Short mmCIF file of C-alpha atoms and ligand atoms in Angstrom, two decimals:
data_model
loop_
_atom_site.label_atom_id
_atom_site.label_comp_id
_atom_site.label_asym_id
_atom_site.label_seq_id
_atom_site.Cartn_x
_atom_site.Cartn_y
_atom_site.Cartn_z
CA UNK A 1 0.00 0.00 0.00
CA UNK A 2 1.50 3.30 -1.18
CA UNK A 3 -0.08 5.28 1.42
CA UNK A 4 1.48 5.89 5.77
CA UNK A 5 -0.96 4.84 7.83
CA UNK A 6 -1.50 4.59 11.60
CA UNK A 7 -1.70 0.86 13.43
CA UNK A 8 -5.21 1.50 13.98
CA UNK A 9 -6.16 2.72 9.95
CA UNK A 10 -4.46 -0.75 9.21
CA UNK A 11 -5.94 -3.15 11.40
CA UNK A 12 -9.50 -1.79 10.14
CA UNK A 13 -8.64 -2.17 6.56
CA UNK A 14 -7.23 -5.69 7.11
CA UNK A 15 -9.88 -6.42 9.34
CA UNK A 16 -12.26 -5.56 5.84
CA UNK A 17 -10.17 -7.89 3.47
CA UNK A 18 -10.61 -10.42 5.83
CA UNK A 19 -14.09 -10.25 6.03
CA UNK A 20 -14.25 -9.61 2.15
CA UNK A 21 -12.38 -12.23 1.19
CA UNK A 22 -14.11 -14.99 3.39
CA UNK A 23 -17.79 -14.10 4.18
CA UNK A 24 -18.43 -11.88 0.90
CA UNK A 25 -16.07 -13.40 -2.29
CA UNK A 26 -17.26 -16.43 -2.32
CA UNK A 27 -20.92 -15.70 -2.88
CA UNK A 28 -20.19 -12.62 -5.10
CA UNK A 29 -21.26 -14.68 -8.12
CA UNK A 30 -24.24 -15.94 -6.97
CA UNK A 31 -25.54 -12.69 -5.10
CA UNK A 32 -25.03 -10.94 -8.55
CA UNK A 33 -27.25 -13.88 -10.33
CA UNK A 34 -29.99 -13.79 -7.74
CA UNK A 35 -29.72 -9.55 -7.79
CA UNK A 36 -29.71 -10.08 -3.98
CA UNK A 37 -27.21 -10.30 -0.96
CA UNK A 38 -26.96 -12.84 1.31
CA UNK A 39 -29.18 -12.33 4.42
CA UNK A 40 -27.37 -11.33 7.11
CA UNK A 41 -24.75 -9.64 5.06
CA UNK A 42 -24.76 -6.13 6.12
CA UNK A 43 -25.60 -7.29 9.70
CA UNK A 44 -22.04 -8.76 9.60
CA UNK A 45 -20.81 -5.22 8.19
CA UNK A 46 -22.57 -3.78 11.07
CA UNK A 47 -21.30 -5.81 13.77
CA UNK A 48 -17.81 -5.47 12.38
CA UNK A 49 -18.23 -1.49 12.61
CA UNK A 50 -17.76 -0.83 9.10
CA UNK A 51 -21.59 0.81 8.89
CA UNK A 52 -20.62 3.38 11.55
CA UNK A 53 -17.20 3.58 10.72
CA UNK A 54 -17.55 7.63 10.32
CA UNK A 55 -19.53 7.73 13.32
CA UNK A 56 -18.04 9.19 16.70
CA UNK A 57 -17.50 6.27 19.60
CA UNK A 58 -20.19 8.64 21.56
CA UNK A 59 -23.03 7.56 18.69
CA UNK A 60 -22.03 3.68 18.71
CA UNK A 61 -19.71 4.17 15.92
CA UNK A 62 -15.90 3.53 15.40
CA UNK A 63 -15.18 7.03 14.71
CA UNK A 64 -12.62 6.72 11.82
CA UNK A 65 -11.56 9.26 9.46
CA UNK A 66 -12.69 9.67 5.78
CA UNK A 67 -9.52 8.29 4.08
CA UNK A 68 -9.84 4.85 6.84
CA UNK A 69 -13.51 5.01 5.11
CA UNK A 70 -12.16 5.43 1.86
CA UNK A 71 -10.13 2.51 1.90
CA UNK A 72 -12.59 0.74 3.91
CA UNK A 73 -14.85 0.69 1.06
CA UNK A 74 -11.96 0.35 -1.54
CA UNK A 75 -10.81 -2.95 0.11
CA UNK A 76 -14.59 -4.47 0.24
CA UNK A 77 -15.09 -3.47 -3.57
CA UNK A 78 -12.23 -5.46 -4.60
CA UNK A 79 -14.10 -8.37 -3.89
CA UNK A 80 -17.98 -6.89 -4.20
CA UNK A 81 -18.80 -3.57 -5.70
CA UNK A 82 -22.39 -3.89 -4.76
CA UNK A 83 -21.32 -4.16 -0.95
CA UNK A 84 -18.94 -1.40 -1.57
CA UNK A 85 -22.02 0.90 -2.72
CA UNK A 86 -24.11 -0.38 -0.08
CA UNK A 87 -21.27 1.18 2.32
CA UNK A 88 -20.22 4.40 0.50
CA UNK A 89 -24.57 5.46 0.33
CA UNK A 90 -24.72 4.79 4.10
CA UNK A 91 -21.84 6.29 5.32
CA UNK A 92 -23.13 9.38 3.34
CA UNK A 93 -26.46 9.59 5.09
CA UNK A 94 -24.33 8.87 8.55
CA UNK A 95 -22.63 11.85 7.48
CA UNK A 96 -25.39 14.19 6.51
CA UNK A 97 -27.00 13.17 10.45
CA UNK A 98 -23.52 14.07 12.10
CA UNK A 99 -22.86 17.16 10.08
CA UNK A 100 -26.82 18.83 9.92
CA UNK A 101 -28.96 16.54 12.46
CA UNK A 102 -29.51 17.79 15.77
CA UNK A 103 -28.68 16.31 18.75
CA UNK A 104 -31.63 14.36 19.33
CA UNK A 105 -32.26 13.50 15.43
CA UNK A 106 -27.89 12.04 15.64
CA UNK A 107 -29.44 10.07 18.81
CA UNK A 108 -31.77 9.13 17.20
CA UNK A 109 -30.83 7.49 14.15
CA UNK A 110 -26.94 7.11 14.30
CA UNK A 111 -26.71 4.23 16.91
CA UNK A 112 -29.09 1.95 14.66
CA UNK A 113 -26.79 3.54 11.92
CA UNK A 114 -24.20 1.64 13.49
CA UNK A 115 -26.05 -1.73 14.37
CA UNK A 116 -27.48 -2.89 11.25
CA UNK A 117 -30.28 0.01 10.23
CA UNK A 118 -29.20 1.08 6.10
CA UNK A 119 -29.86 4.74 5.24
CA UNK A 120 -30.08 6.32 1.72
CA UNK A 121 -30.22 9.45 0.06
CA UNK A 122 -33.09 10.67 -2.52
CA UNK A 123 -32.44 13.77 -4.49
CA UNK A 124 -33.00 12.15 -8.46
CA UNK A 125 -36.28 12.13 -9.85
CA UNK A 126 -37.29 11.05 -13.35
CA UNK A 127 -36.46 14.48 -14.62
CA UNK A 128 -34.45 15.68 -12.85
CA UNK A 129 -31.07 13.89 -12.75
CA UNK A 130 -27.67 16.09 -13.37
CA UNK A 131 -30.27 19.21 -13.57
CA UNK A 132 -30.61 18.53 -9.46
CA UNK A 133 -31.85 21.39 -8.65
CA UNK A 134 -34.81 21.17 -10.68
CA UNK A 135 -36.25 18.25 -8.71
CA UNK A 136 -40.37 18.24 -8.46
CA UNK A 137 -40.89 16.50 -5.07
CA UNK A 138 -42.83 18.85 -2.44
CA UNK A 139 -43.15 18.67 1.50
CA UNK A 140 -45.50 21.50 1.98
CA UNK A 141 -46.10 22.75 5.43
CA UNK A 142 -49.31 20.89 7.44
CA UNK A 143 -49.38 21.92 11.08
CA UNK A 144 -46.25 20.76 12.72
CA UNK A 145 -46.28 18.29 9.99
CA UNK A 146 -44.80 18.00 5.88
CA UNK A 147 -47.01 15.98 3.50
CA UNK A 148 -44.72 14.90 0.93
CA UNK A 149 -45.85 14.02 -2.38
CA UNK A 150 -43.57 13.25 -5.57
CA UNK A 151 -41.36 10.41 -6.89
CA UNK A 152 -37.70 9.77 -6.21
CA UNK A 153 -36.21 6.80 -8.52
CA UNK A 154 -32.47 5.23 -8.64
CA UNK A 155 -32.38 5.31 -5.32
CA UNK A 156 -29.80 2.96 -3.81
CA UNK A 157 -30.27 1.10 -0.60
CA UNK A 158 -33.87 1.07 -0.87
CA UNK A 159 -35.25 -2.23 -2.40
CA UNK A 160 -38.47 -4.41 -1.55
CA UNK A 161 -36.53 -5.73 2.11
CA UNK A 162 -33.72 -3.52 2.03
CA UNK A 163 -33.87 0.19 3.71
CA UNK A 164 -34.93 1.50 6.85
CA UNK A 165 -34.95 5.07 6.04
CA UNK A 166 -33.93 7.94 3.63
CA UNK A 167 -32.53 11.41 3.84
CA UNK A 168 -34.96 13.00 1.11
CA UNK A 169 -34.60 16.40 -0.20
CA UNK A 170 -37.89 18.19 -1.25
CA UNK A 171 -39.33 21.44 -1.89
CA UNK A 172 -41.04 23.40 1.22
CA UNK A 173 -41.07 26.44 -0.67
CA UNK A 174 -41.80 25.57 -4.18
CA UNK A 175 -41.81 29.22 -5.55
CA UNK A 176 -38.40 29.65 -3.71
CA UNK A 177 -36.32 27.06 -6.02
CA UNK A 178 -33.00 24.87 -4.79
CA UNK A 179 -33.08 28.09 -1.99
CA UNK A 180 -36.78 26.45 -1.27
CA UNK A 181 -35.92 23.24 -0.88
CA UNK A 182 -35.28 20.82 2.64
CA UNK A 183 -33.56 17.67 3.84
CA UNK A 184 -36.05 15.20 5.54
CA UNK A 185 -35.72 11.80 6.96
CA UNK A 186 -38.43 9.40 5.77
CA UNK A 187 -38.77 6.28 7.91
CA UNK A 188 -39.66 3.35 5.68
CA UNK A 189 -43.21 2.44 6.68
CA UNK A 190 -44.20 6.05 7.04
CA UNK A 191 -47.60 5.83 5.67
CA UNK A 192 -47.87 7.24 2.20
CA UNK A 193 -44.02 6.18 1.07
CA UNK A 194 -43.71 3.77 -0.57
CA UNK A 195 -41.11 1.30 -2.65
CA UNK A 196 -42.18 1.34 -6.71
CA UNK A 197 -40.12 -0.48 -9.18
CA UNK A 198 -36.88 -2.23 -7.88
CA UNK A 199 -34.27 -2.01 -11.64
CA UNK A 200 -33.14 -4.94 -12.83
CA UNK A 201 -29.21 -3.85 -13.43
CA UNK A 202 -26.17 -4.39 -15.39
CA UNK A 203 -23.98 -4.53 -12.61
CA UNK A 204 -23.55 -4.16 -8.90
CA UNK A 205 -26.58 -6.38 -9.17
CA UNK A 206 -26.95 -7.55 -5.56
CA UNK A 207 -27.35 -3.66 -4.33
CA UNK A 208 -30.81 -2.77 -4.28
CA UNK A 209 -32.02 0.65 -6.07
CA UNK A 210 -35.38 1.29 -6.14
CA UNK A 211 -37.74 4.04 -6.90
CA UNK A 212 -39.30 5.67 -3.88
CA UNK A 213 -43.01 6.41 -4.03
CA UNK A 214 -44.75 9.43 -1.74
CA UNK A 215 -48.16 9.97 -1.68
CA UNK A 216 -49.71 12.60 1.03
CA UNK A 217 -46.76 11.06 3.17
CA UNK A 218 -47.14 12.78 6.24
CA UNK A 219 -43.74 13.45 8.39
CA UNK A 220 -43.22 15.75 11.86
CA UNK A 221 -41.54 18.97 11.08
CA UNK A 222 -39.06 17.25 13.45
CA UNK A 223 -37.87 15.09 11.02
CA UNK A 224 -35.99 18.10 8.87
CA UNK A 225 -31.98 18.22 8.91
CA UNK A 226 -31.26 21.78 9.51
CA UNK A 227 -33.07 24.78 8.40
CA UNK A 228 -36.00 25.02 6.17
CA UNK A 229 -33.96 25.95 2.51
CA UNK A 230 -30.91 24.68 3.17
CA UNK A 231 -31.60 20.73 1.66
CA UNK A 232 -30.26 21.95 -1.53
CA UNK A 233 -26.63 22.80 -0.09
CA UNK A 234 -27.05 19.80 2.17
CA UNK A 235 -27.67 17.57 -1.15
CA UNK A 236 -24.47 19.38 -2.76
CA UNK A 237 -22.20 18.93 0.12
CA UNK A 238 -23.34 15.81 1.17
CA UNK A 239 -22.15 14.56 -2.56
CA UNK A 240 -19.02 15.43 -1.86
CA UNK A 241 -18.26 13.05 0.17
CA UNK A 242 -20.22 10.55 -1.42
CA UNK A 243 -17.90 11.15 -4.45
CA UNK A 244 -15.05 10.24 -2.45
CA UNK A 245 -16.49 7.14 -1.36
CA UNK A 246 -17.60 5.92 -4.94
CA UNK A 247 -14.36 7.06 -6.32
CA UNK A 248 -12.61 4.61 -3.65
CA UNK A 249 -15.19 1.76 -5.09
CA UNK A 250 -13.57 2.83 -8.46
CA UNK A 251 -10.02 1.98 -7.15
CA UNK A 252 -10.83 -0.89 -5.63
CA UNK A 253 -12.55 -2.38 -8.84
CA UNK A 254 -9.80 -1.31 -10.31
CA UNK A 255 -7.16 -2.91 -7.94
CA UNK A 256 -9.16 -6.58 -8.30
CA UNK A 257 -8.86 -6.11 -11.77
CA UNK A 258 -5.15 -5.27 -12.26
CA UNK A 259 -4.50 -7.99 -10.03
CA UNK A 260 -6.73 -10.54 -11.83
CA UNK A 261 -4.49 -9.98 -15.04
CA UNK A 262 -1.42 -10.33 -12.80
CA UNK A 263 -2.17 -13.83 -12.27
CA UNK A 264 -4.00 -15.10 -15.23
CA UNK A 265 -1.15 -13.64 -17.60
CA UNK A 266 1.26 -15.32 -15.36
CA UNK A 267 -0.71 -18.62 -15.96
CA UNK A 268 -1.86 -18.06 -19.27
CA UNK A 269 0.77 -19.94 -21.45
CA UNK A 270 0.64 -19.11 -24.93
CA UNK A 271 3.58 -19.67 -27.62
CA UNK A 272 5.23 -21.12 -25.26
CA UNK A 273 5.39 -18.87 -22.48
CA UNK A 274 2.88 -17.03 -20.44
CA UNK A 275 1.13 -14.20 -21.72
CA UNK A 276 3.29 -11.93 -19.32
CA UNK A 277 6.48 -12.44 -20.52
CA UNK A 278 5.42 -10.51 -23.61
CA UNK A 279 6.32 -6.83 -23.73
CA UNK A 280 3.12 -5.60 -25.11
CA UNK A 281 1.27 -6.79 -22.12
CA UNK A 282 3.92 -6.00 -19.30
CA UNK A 283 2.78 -2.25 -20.72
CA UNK A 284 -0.46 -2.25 -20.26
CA UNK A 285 -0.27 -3.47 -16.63
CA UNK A 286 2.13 -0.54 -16.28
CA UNK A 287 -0.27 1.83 -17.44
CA UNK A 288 -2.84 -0.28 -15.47
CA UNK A 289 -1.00 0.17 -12.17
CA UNK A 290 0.03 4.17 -12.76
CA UNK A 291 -3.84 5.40 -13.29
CA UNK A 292 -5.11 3.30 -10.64
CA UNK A 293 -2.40 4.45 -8.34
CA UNK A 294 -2.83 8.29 -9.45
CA UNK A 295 -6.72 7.40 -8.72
CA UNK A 296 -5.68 5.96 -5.01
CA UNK A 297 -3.73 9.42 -4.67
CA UNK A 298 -6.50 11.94 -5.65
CA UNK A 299 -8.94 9.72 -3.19
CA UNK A 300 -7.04 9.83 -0.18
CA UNK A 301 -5.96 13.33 -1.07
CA UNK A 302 -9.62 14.52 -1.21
CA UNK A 303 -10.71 12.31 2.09
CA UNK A 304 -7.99 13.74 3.63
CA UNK A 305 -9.20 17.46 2.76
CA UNK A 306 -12.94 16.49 3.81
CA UNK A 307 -12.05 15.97 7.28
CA UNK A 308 -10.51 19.55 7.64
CA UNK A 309 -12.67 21.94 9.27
CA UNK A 310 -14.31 24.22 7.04
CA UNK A 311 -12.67 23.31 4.15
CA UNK A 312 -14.46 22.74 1.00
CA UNK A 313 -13.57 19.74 -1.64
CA UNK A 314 -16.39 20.42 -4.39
CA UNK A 315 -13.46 20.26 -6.76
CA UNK A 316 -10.95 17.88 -5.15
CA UNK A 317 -13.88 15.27 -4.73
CA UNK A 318 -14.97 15.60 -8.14
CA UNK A 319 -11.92 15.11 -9.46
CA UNK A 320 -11.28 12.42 -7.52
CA UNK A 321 -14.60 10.71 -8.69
CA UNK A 322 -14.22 11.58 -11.92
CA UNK A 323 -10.94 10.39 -12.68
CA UNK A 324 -10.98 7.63 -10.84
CA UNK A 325 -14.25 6.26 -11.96
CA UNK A 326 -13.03 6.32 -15.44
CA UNK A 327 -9.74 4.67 -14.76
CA UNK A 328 -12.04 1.75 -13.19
CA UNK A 329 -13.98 1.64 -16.65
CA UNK A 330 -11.05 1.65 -18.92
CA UNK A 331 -8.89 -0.58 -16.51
CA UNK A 332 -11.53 -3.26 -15.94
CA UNK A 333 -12.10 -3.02 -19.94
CA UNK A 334 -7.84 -3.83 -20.49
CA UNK A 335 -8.04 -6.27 -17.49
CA UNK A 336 -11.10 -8.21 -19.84
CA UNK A 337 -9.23 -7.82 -22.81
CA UNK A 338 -6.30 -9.85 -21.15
CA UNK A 339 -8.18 -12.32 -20.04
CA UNK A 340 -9.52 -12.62 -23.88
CA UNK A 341 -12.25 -14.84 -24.76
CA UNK A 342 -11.95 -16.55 -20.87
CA UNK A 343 -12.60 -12.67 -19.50
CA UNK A 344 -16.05 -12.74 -21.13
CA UNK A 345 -17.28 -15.85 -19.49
CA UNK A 346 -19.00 -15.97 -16.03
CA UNK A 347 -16.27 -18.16 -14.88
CA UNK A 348 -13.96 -15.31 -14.52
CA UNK A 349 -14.57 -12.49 -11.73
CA UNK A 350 -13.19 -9.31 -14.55
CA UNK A 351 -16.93 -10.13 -16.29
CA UNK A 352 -18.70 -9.26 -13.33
CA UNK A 353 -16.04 -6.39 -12.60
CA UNK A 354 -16.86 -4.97 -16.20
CA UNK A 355 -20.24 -4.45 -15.62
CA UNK A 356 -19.82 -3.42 -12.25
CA UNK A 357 -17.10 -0.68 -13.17
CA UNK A 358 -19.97 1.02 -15.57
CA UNK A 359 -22.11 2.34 -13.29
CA UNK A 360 -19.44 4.53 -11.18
CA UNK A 361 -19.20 7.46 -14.02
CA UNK A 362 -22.66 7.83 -13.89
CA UNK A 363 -23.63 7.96 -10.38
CA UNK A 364 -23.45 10.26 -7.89
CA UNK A 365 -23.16 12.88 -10.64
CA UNK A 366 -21.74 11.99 -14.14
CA UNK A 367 -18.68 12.22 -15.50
CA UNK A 368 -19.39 15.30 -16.80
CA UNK A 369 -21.05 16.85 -13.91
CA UNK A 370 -17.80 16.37 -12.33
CA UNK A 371 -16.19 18.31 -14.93
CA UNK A 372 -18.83 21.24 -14.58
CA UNK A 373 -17.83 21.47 -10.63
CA UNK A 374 -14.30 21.34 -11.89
CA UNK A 375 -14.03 23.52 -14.58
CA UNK A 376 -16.28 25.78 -12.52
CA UNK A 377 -13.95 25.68 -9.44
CA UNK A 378 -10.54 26.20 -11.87
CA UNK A 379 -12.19 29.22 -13.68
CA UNK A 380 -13.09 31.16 -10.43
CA UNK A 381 -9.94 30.55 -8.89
CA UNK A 382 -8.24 32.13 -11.60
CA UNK A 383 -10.60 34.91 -12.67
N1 LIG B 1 -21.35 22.56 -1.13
C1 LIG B 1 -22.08 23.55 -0.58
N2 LIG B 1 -22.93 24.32 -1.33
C2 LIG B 1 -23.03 24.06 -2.63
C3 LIG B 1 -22.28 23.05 -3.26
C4 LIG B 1 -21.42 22.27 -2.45
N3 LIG B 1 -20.68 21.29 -2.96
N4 LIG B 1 -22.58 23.02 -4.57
C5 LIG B 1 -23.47 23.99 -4.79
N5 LIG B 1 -23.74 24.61 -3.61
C6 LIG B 1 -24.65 25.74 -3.39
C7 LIG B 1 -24.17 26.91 -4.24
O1 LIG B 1 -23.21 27.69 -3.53
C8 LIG B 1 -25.45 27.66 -4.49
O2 LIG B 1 -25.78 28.45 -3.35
P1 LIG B 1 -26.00 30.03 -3.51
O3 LIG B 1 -27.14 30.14 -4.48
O4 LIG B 1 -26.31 30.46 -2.13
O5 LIG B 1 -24.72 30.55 -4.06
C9 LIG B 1 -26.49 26.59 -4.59
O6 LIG B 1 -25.94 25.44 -3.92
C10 LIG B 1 -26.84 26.23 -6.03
O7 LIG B 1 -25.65 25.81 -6.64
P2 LIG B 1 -25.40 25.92 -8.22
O8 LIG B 1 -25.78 27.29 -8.68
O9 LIG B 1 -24.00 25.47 -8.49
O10 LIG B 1 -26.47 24.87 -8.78
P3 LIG B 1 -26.69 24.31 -10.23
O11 LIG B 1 -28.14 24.14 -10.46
O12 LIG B 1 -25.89 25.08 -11.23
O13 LIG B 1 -26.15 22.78 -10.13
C11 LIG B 1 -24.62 20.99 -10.26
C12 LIG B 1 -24.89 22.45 -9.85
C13 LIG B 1 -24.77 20.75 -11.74
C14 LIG B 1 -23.16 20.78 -9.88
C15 LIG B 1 -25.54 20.07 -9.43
O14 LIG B 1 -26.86 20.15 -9.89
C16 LIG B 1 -25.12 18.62 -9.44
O15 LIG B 1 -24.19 18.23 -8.73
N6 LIG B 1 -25.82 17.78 -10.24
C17 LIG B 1 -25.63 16.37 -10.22
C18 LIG B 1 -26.50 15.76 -9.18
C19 LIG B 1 -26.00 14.42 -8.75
O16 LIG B 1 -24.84 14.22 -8.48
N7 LIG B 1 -26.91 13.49 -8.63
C20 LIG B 1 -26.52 12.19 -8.21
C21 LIG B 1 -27.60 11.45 -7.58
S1 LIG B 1 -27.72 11.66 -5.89
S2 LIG B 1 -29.38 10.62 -5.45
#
């Protein structure tokens, strides 16, 4: 590992291989058949403190810092994406409760956080996906209550039996725009919300995503992170760290992959020797290796940042996400290409990896949404 850390950083992340490798690996294929993890499986995250690994002791958590998360989720995505996502979305609601819940809302909701509860976070609707702020969904003011009424969809974490609540941002003030809008948490079985169509994906299969139904939902004003108005910059910030954590699943994919061409082009005997010893392919592992690595760098670097007090990493995480999200895409492609005809065949983890990989530069904001908060960031710095 090309990165110092502490004792305790790397008896966490070893502690997450372990698991990985033994309870998760060797069901990876099946779980992405069935579109469905094994029960129990995030119970055993959760008792392992990996679900409140961001979490302060005080809460029931571990209290680790973003890059321990980072890698964290890196390690488990080297052997499952879809548990990797799982991780990243619910570390990024447990972060959204730390940073805007109150104290009896982080009460509340963190130390189930921690023992096995999953949260999620709603902000896409059907139209309106990289356009985020033009999202439809109301909570208009009732009393000392919101009724909610809208559709989210994509949502991950939610699925028929999976998800016990969601951090939802909807408009209070309609008229007011993203400066109208609020962060509330929906328990599942809230009547009125409900779970609509579960999608039947290309990869990270086993991780449910679902579209989230309200209908007159009615919710205490209680329920709202923060002030009324702010759910907009509590969406945009919150993605920020999200991006970090999906652009450590990206590294980790990545990782797996370069190091499932390692060994079948080491056993891989063609012409008389294995694949390896060729030039040409001792070059693309090279290049394999350098963009993953420079991928690992920009994710720690921007995990590193987001713990900083008051210190924003719009552009750091994005280009973190961004670049390595892509690198995961055209590694896990090279990594396929390797394995040649083999690599396409279920037999061989890189075909699950491939599909898995192709999700990363779309979520969480698109590759090119990242390069809107980038360019944006560069352009004001230097105007
Ligand atoms: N942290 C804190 N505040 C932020 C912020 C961040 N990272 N990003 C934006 N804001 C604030 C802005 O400062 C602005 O506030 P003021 O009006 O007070 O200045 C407000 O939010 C609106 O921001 P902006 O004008 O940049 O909004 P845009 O509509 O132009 O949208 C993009 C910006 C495109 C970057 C945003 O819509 C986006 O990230 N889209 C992708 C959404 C996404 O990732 N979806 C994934 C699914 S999650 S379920």
């Amino acid at each position: 590992m090309s990165i110092i850390l502490t004792d305790d950083q790397k008896d966490i992340i070893s502690l997450a291989k372990k698991f990985a490798e033994n309870e998760v690996a060797p069901y990876s294929q099946e779980m992405d058949e069935q579109a469905k993890f094994r029960p129990g499986l995030i119970q055993q995250m959760a008792d392992l403190g990996f679900m409140g690994i961001n979490v302060p002791e005080e809460y029931g958590g571990v209290g680790m810092d973003s890059v321990t998360k980072a890698l964290v989720i890196a390690e488990i995505a080297k052997y499952d994406a879809s548990l990797a996502e799982v991780l990243s979305v619910h570390t990024l609601s447990n972060d959204i409760i730390l940073k805007r819940g109150n104290e009896e809302q982080k009460r509340k909701y963190l130390p189930k956080a921690c023992t096995g509860a999953v949260g999620a976070f709603a902000l896409t609707e059907p139209n309106a996906g990289s356009d985020a702020a033009s999202a439809k969904t109301k909570a208009i003011a009732d009393g000392d209550d919101y009724v909610i009424n809208g559709t989210k969809c994509f949502i991950s974490n939610m699925g028929p039996d999976e998800g016990d609540y969601v951090i939802l941002i909807a408009l209070t003030e309609p008229e007011k725009k993203t400066k109208g809008m609020s962060a509330i948490i929906v328990d599942r079985g809230t009547p009125g919300f409900t779970i609509g169509k579960t999608e039947n994906k290309m990869g990270l299969r086993a991780a449910p995503v679902s579209e989230l139904i309200f209908d007159d939902c009615r919710v205490p004003k209680t329920q709202r992170l923060g002030d009324e108005g702010r759910g907009f910059m509590i969406a945009m910030a919150g993605l920020d760290g999200g991006r970090i954590g999906m652009g450590a699943q990206a590294v980790g994919l990545a990782q797996a992959a370069i190091k499932a061409s390692v060994e079948y082009t080491t056993q891989r005997v063609q012409f008389g020797k294995p694949i390896n010893a060729n030039q040409g392919i001792q070059w693309y592992i090279a290049d394999m290796a350098t963009t993953t690595e420079a991928a690992l760098q920009l994710v720690v670097n921007a995990a590193r940042l987001y713990d900083m007090p008051g210190c924003r990493v719009s552009k750091e995480a994005a280009e973190a996400k961004y670049f390595a999200s892509e690198n995961a895409v055209k590694v896990c492609n090279k990594a396929l290409q390797l394995h040649g005809g083999y690599g396409y065949m279920k037999d061989y983890p890189i075909e699950r990896m491939y599909r898995d990989a192709r999700i990363i530069p779309l979520y969480e904001g698109t590759s090119e949404i990242q390069k809107i908060v980038i360019s944006r960031s560069v352009l004001s710095e230097f105007k």
